[in-house]
Coordinates of C-alpha atoms in Angstrom, one line a residue:
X285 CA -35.5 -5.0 12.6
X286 CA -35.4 -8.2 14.6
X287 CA -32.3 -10.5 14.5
X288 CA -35.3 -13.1 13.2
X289 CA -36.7 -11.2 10.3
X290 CA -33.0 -10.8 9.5
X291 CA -32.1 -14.2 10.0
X292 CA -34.8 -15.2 7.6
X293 CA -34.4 -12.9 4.7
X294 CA -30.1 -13.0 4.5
X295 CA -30.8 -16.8 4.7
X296 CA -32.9 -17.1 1.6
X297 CA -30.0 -14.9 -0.2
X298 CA -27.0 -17.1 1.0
X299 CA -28.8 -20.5 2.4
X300 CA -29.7 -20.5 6.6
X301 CA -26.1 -22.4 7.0
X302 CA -24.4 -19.0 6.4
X303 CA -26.8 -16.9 8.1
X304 CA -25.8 -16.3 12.0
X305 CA -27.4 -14.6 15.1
X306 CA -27.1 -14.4 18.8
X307 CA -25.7 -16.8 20.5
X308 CA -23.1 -16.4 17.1
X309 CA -20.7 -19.1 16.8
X310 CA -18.1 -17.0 14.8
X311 CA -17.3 -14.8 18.0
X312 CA -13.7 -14.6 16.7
X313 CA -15.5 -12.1 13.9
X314 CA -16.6 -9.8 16.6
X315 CA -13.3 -8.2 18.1
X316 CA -10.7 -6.4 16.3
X317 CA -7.1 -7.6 16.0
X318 CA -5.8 -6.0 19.2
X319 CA -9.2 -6.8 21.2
X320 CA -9.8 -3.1 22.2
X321 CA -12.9 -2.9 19.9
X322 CA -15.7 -5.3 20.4
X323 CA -19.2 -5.8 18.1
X324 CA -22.5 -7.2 18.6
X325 CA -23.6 -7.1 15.1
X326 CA -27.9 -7.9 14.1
X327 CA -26.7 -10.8 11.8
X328 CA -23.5 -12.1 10.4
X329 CA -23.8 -12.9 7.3
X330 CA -21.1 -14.9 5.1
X331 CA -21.5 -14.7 0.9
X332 CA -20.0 -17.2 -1.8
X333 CA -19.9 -15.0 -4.6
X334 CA -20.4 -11.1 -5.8
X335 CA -24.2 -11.7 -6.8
X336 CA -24.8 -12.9 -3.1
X337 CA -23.0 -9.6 -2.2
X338 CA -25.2 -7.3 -4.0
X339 CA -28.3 -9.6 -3.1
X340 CA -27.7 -8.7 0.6
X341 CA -26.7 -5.1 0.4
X342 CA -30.0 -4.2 -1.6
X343 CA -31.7 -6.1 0.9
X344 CA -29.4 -4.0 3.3
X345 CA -30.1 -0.9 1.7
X346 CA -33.9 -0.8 0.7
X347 CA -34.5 -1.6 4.5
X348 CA -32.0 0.5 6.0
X349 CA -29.5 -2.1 7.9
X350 CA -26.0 -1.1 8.3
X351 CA -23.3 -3.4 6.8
X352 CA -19.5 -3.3 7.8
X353 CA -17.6 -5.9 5.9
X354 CA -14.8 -7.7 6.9
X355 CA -11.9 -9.8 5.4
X356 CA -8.9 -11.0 7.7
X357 CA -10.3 -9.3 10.4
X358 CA -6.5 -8.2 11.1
X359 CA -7.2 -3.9 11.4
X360 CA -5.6 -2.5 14.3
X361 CA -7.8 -0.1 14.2
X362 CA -11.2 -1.3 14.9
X363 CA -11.9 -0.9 11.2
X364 CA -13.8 -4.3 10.5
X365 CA -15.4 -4.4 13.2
X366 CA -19.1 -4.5 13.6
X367 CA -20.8 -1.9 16.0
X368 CA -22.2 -2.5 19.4
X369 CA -25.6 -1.7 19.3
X370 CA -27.3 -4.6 17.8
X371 CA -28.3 -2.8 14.0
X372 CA -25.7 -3.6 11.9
X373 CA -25.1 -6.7 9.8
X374 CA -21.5 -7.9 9.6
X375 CA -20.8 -8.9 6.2
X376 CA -17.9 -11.7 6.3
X377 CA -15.8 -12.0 2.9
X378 CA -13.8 -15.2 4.5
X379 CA -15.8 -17.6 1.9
X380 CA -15.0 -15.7 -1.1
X381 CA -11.3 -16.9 -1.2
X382 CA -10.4 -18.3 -4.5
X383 CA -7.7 -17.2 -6.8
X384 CA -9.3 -17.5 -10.1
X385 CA -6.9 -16.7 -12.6
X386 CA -3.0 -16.2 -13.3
X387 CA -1.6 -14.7 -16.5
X388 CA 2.1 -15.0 -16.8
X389 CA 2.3 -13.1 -19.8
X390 CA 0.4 -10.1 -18.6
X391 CA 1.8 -10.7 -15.4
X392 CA -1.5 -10.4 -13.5
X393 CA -4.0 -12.2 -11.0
X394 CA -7.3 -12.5 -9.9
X395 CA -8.4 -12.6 -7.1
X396 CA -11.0 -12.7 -4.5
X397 CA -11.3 -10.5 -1.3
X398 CA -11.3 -13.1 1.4
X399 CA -7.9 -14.7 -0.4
X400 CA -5.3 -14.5 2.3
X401 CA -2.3 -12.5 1.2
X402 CA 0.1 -15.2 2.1
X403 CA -1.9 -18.0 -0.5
X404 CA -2.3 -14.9 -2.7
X405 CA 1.8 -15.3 -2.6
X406 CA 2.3 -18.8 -2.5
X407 CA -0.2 -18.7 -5.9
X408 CA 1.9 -16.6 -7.7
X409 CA 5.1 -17.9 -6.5
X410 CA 3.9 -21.2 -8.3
X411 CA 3.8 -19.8 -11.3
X412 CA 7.6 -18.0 -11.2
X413 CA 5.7 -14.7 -10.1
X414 CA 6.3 -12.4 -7.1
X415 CA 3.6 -11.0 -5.4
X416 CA 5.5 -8.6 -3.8
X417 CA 2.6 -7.1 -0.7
X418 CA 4.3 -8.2 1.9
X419 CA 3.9 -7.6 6.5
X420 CA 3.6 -9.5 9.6
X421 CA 0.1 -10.4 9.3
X422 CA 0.4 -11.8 5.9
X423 CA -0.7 -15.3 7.1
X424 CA -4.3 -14.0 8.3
X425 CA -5.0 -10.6 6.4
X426 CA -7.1 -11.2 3.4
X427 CA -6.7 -9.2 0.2
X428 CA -10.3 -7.2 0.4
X429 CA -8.6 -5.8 3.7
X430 CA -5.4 -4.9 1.9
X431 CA -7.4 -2.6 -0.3
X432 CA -9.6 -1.1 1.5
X433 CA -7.3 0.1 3.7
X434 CA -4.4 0.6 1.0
X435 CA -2.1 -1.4 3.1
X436 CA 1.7 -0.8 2.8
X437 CA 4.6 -3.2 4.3
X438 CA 8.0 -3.7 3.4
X439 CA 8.7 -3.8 0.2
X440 CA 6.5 0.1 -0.8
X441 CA 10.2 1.2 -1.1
X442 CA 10.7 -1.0 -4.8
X443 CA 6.8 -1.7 -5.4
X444 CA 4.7 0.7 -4.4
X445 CA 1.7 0.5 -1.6
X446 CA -1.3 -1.8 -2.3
X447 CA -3.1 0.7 -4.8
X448 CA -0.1 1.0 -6.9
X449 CA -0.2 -3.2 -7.5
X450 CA -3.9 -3.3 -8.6
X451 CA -5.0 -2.7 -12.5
X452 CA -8.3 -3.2 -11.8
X453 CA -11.2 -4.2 -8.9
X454 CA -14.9 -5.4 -8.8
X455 CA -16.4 -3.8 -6.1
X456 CA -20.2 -3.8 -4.9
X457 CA -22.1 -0.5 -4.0
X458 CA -24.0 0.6 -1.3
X459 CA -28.0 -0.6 -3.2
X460 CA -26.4 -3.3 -4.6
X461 CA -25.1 -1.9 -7.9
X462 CA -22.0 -4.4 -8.8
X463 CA -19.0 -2.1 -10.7
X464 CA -17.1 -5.0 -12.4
X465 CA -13.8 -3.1 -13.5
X466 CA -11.8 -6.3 -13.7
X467 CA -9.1 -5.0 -16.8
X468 CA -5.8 -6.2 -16.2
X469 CA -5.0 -2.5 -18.3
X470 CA -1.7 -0.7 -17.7
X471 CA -3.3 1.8 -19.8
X472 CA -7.1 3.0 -19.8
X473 CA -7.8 6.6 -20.3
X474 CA -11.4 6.3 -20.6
X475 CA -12.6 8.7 -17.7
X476 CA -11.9 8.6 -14.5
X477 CA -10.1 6.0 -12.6
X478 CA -12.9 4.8 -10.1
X479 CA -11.0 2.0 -8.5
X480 CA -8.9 4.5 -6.8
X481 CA -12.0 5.7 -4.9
X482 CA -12.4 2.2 -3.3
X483 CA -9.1 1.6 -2.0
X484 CA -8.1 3.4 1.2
X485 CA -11.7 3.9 1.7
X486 CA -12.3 1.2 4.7
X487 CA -15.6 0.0 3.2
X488 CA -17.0 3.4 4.2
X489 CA -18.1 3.9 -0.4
X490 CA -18.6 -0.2 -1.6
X491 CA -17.5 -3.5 -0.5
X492 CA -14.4 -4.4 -2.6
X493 CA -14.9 -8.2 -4.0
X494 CA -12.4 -9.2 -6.4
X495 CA -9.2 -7.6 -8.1
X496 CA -6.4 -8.0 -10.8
X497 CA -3.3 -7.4 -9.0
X498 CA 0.4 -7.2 -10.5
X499 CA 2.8 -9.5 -10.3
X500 CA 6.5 -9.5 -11.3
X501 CA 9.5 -11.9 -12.3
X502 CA 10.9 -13.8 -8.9
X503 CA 13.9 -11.9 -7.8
X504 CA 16.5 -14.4 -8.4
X505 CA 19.4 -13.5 -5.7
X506 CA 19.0 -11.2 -2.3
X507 CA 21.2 -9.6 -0.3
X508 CA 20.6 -8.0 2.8
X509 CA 22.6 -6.4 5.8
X510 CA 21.9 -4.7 9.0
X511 CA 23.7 -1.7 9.2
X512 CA 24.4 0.2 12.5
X513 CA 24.1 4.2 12.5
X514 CA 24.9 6.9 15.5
X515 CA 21.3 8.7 14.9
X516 CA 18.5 8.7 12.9
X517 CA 20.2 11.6 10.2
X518 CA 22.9 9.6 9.6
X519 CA 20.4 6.3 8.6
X520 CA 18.7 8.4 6.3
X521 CA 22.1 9.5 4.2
X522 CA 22.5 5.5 4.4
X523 CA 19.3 5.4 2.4
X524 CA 20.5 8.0 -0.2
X525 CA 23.6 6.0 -0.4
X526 CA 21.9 2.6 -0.7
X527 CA 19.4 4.4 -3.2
X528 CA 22.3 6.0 -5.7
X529 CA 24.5 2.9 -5.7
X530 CA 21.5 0.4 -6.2
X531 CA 18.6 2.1 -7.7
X532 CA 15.6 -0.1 -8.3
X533 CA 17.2 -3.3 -7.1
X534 CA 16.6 -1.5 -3.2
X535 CA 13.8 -3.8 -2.2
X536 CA 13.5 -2.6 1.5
X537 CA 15.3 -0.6 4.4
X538 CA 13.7 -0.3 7.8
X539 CA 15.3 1.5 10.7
X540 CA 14.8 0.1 14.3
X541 CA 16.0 1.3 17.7
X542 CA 19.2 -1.1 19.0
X543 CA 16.5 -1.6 21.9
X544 CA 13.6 -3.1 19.7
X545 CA 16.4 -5.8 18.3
X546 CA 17.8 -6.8 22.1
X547 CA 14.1 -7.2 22.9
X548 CA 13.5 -9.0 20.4
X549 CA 16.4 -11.7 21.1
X550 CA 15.5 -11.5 24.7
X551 CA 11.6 -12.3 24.4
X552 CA 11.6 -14.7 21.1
X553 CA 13.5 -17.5 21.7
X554 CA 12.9 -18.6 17.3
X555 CA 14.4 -15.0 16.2
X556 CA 18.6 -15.1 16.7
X557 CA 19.8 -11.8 17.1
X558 CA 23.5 -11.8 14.9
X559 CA 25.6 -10.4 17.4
X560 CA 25.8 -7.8 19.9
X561 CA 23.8 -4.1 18.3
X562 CA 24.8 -2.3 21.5
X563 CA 27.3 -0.5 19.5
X564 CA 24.9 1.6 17.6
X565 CA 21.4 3.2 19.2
X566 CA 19.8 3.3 15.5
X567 CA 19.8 -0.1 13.1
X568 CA 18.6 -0.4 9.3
X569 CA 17.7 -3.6 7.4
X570 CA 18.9 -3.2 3.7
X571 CA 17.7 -5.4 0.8
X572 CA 18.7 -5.3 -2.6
X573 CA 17.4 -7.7 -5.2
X574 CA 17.8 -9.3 -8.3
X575 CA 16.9 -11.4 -11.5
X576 CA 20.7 -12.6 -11.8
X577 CA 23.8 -12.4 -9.9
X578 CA 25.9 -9.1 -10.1
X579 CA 29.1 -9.2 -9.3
X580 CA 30.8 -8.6 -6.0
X581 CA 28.8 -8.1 -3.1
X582 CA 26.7 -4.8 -4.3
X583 CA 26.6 -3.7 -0.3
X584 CA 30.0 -3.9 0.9
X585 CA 31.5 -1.2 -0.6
X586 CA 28.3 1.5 0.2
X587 CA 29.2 0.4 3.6
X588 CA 32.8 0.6 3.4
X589 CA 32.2 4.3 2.3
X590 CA 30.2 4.5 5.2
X591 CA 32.3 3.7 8.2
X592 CA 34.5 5.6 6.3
X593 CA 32.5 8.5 6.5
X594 CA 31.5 7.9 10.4
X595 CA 27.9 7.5 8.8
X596 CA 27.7 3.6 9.6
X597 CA 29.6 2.4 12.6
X598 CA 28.7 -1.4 12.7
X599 CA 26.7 -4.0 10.2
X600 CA 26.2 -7.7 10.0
X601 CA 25.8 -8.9 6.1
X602 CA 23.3 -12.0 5.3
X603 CA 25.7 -15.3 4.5
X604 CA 23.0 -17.2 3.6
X605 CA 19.1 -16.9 2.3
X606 CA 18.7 -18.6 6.0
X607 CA 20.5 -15.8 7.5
X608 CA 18.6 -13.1 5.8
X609 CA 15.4 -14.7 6.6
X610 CA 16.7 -14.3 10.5
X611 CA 17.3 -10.7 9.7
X612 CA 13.7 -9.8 8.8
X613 CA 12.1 -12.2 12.0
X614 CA 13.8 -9.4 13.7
X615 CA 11.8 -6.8 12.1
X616 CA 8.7 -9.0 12.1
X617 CA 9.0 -9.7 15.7
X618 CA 9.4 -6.2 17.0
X619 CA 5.5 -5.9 18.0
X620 CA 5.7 -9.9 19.9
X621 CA 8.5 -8.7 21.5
X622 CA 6.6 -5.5 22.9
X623 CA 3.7 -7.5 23.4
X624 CA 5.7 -10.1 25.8
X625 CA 6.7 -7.1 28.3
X626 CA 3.1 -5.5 28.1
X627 CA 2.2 -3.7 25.2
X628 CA 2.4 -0.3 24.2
X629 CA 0.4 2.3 21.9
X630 CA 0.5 1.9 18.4
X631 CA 1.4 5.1 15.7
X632 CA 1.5 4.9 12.2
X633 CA 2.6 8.0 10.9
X634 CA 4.3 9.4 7.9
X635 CA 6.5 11.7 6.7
X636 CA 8.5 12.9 4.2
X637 CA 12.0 11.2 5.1
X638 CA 14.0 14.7 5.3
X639 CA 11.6 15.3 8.1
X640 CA 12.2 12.1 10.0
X641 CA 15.1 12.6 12.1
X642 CA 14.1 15.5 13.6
X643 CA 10.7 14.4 14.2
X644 CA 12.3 11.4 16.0
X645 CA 14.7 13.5 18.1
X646 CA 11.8 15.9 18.7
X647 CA 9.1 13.5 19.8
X648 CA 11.6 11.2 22.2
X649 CA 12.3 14.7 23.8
X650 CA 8.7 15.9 23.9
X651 CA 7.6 12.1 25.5
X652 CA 10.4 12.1 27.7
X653 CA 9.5 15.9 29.1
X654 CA 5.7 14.9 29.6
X655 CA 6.3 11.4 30.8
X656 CA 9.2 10.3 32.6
X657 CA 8.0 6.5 32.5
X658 CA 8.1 6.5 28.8
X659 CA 9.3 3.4 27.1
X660 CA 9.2 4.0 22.8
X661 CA 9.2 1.3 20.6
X662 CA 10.2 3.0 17.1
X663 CA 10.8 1.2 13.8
X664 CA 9.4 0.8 10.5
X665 CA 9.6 1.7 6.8
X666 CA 12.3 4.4 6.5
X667 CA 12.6 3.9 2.8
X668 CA 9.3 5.5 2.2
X669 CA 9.1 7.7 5.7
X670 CA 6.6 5.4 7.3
X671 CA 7.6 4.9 11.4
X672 CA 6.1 2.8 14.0
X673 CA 6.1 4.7 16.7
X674 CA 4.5 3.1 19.4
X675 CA 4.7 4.2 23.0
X676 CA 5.0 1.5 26.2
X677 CA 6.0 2.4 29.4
X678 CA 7.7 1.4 32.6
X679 CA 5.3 -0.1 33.9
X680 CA 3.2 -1.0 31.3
X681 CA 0.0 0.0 32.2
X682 CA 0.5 3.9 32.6
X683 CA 1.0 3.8 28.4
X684 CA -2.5 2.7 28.5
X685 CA -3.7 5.1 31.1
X686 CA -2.2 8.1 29.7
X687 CA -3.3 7.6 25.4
X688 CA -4.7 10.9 25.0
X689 CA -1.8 12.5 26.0
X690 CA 0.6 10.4 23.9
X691 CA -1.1 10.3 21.0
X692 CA -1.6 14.4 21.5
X693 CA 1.9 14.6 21.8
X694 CA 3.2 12.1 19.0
X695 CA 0.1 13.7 16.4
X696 CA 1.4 17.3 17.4
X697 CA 4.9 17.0 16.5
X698 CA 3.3 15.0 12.7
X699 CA 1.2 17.9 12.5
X700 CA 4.2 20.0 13.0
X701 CA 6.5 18.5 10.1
X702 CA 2.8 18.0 7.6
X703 CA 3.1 14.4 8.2
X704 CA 0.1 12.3 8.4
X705 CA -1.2 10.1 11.1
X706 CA -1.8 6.9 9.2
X707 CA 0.7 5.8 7.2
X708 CA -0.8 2.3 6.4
X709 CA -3.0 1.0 8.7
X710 CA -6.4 3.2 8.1
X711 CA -8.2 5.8 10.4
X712 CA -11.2 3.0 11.6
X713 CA -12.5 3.8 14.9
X714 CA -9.8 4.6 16.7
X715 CA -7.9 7.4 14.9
X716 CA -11.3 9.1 14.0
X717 CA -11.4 12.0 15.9
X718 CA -7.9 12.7 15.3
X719 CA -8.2 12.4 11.9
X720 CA -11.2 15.3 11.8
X721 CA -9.5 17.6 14.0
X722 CA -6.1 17.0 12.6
X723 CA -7.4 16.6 8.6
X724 CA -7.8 19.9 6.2
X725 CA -11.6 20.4 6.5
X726 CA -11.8 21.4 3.0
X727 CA -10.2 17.9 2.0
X728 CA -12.9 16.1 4.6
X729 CA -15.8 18.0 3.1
X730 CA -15.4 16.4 -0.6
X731 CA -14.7 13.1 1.3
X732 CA -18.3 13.2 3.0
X733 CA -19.7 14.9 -0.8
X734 CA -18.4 11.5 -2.3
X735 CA -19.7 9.3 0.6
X736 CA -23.3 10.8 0.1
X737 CA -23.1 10.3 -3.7
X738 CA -22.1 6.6 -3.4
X739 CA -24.2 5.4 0.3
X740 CA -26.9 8.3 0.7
X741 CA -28.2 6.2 3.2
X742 CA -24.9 6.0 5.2
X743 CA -25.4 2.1 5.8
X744 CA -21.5 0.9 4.7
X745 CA -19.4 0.8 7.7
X746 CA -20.8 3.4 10.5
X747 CA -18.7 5.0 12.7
X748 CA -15.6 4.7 10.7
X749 CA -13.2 6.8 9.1
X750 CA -16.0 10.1 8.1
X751 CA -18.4 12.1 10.9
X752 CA -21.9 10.4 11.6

């Protein structure tokens, strides 16, 4: 089809203002988050509303046009965006950004897929509610993004990943069928539970376009702490200390490498580090929350225990909400920081969190045999076994040159302890192949079975996530 023909008909759907082709203004739309994966899509083509949605994807469908939709356009995995050869239309959610509804009662919201998760937060927040998604992208990732990838963050440890904070989602199929399962239900027993089909499906089944997420009472008080540990073992009985003494008031607890945090106060001049970390190679960030203030500091005496015990050797505890905000611009900053000295390889893996240290003391080994340059970046989520570990180098560019053999020897040792190569951040186009080979075929083969029963045409997001 010629980019004229599609011009014309998407333009009687949406009006010829929202309608783009080559030379396209929106070139921002055309390269993914970390600019490895670039797009030259037949049409972009930006919708108001759901009916506009399914108008263009029967159009879509009945003449065979590809669609990838996009949100945020934050993946780092080349997920949203379009492919190079000129055929596919890129369908952009970014006008669909209303929050329609709140319910205090039911403690719910509505909300469309191009709302950006920080307004999503700020909306809530207005109305005494916590939306509690929460990662560094927050300011630019939109919410269709966070569900079709079933993004995670920092709080999964207390709240759960995206799926487990939405009751229900209207969603747009691949002819233009519209499944409006909007019901703000805790409980629905009648069938099956479609919605969870959508989510963590990367727009590869339907194009997510609104949903009823949960929200919860604003945690009153915080208290957080960075606690230094000789090893990685020793953070993880940390987290079982944290978890027994705390229970569900443990928000969050990430671990970071003492060099990620000396980076950071090296190379961001707005983050202050607290004090020296070079004490301890291994750092967690501990929250607790509340709805009212319980007495004594709840973290002093885990940690007392701790040094006690030789399982903590050093911590800094928050003074101030100010202070505690400083503490988690550390975290956040970990991947500017990396950026500012040239980069490295991002991993998102998983695993269960008896596995980690191990993992970590056998992948640093197997990196460090292979590669003499290497330069690791690890942190993340330890509270629910979900580590960044991304891989620079000294210099920077022979990370890039050498990826296959990184990721081959970070994916090995995952495979090794049944872990999973994407913990939040999708499969898209660059984890593909990884994902086949690396996948249970068995599990793949239904995956493909459900993609042919929902887009026999294969138009929704080609070359993502599934085989051609």
């Amino acid at each position: 089809m010629s980019a004229d023909a599609a011009r014309l008909a998407l333009s009687e759907i949406v009006g010829e203002k929202w309608v783009e082709v080559e030379p396209f203004a929106s070139v921002n739309l055309l390269s993914d988050w970390t600019n490895r994966f670039h797009g030259r899509p037949l049409a972009i083509v930006k919708p108001a509303d759901t009916a506009e949605v399914s108008a263009v994807l029967k159009w879509a469908n009945d003449n065979n046009v590809p669609v990838v939709a996009q949100s945020g356009n934050t993946s780092l995995v080349g997920g949203g965006t379009p492919t190079a050869d000129g055929k596919a239309v890129l369908l952009s959610l970014q006008r669909m950004n209303k929050v329609e509804r709140i319910d205090a009662v039911n403690d719910t919201m509505v909300v469309d897929a191009g709302v950006i998760l920080q307004k999503a937060q700020e909306a809530a927040r207005a109305h005494g509610r916590l939306f509690p998604l929460s990662f560094a992208s927050e300011g630019s990732a939109c919410i269709g993004g966070c569900l079709a990838t079933n993004a995670g963050g920092t709080a999964v440890l207390r709240y759960g990943n995206t799926r487990d904070l939405v009751l229900g989602i209207e969603v747009v199929l691949a002819d233009g069928t519209v499944l409006n399962m909007l019901r703000g239900l805790r409980k629905d027993n009648t069938g099956y539970d479609l919605k969870h089909l959508f989510m963590a499906s990367e727009g590869t089944l339907g194009v997510i376009t609104r949903a009823v997420v949960k929200l919860f009472p604003l945690p009153k008080v915080r208290f957080t702490a960075l606690a230094g540990t000789p090893d990685v073992r020793s953070a993880c009985e940390l987290l079982k200390r944290v978890k027994e003494a705390a229970g569900p008031a443990l928000t969050g607890f990430e671990l970071m490498q003492a060099k990620c945090i000396e980076r950071v106060g090296t190379e961001i001049d707005a983050v202050t580090v607290p004090g020296d970390v070079s004490g301890a190679p291994w750092w967690s960030l501990i929250e607790l929350s509340y709805s009212r203030e319980p007495e004594g500091h709840p973290l002093e005496s885990v940690l007392e225990k701790a040094f006690e015990d030789g399982v903590a050797v050093d911590a800094f505890l928050a003074q101030s909400e100010k202070e505690s905000k400083s503490f988690w611009a550390i975290r956040e900053s970990i991947p500017s920081a990396d950026a500012h000295v040239g980069g490295n390889l991002h991993n998102d893996v998983s695993l269960e969190i008896s596995e980690i240290p191990d993992f970590v003391e056998e992948t640093l080994t197997a990196l460090q045999k292979r590669f003499a340059w290497v330069d690791p970046s690890v942190f993340g989520h330890l509270g629910d076994g979900n580590l960044h570990f991304n891989v620079g180098s000294v210099p920077a560019p022979l990370a890039f040159e050498n990826e296959e053999g990184i990721r081959e020897t970070v994916y090995e040792r995952v495979a090794a302890h049944n872990g999973s190569i994407s913990a939040e951040h999708g499969i898209g186009q660059l984890k593909r192949a990884h994902f086949l080979e690396l996948k249970n075929p068995a599990e793949v083969a239904v995956m493909v079975k459900i993609k042919k029963a929902l887009d026999p045409k294969g138009i929704l997001n080609p070359g993502k996530l599934l085989p051609d």
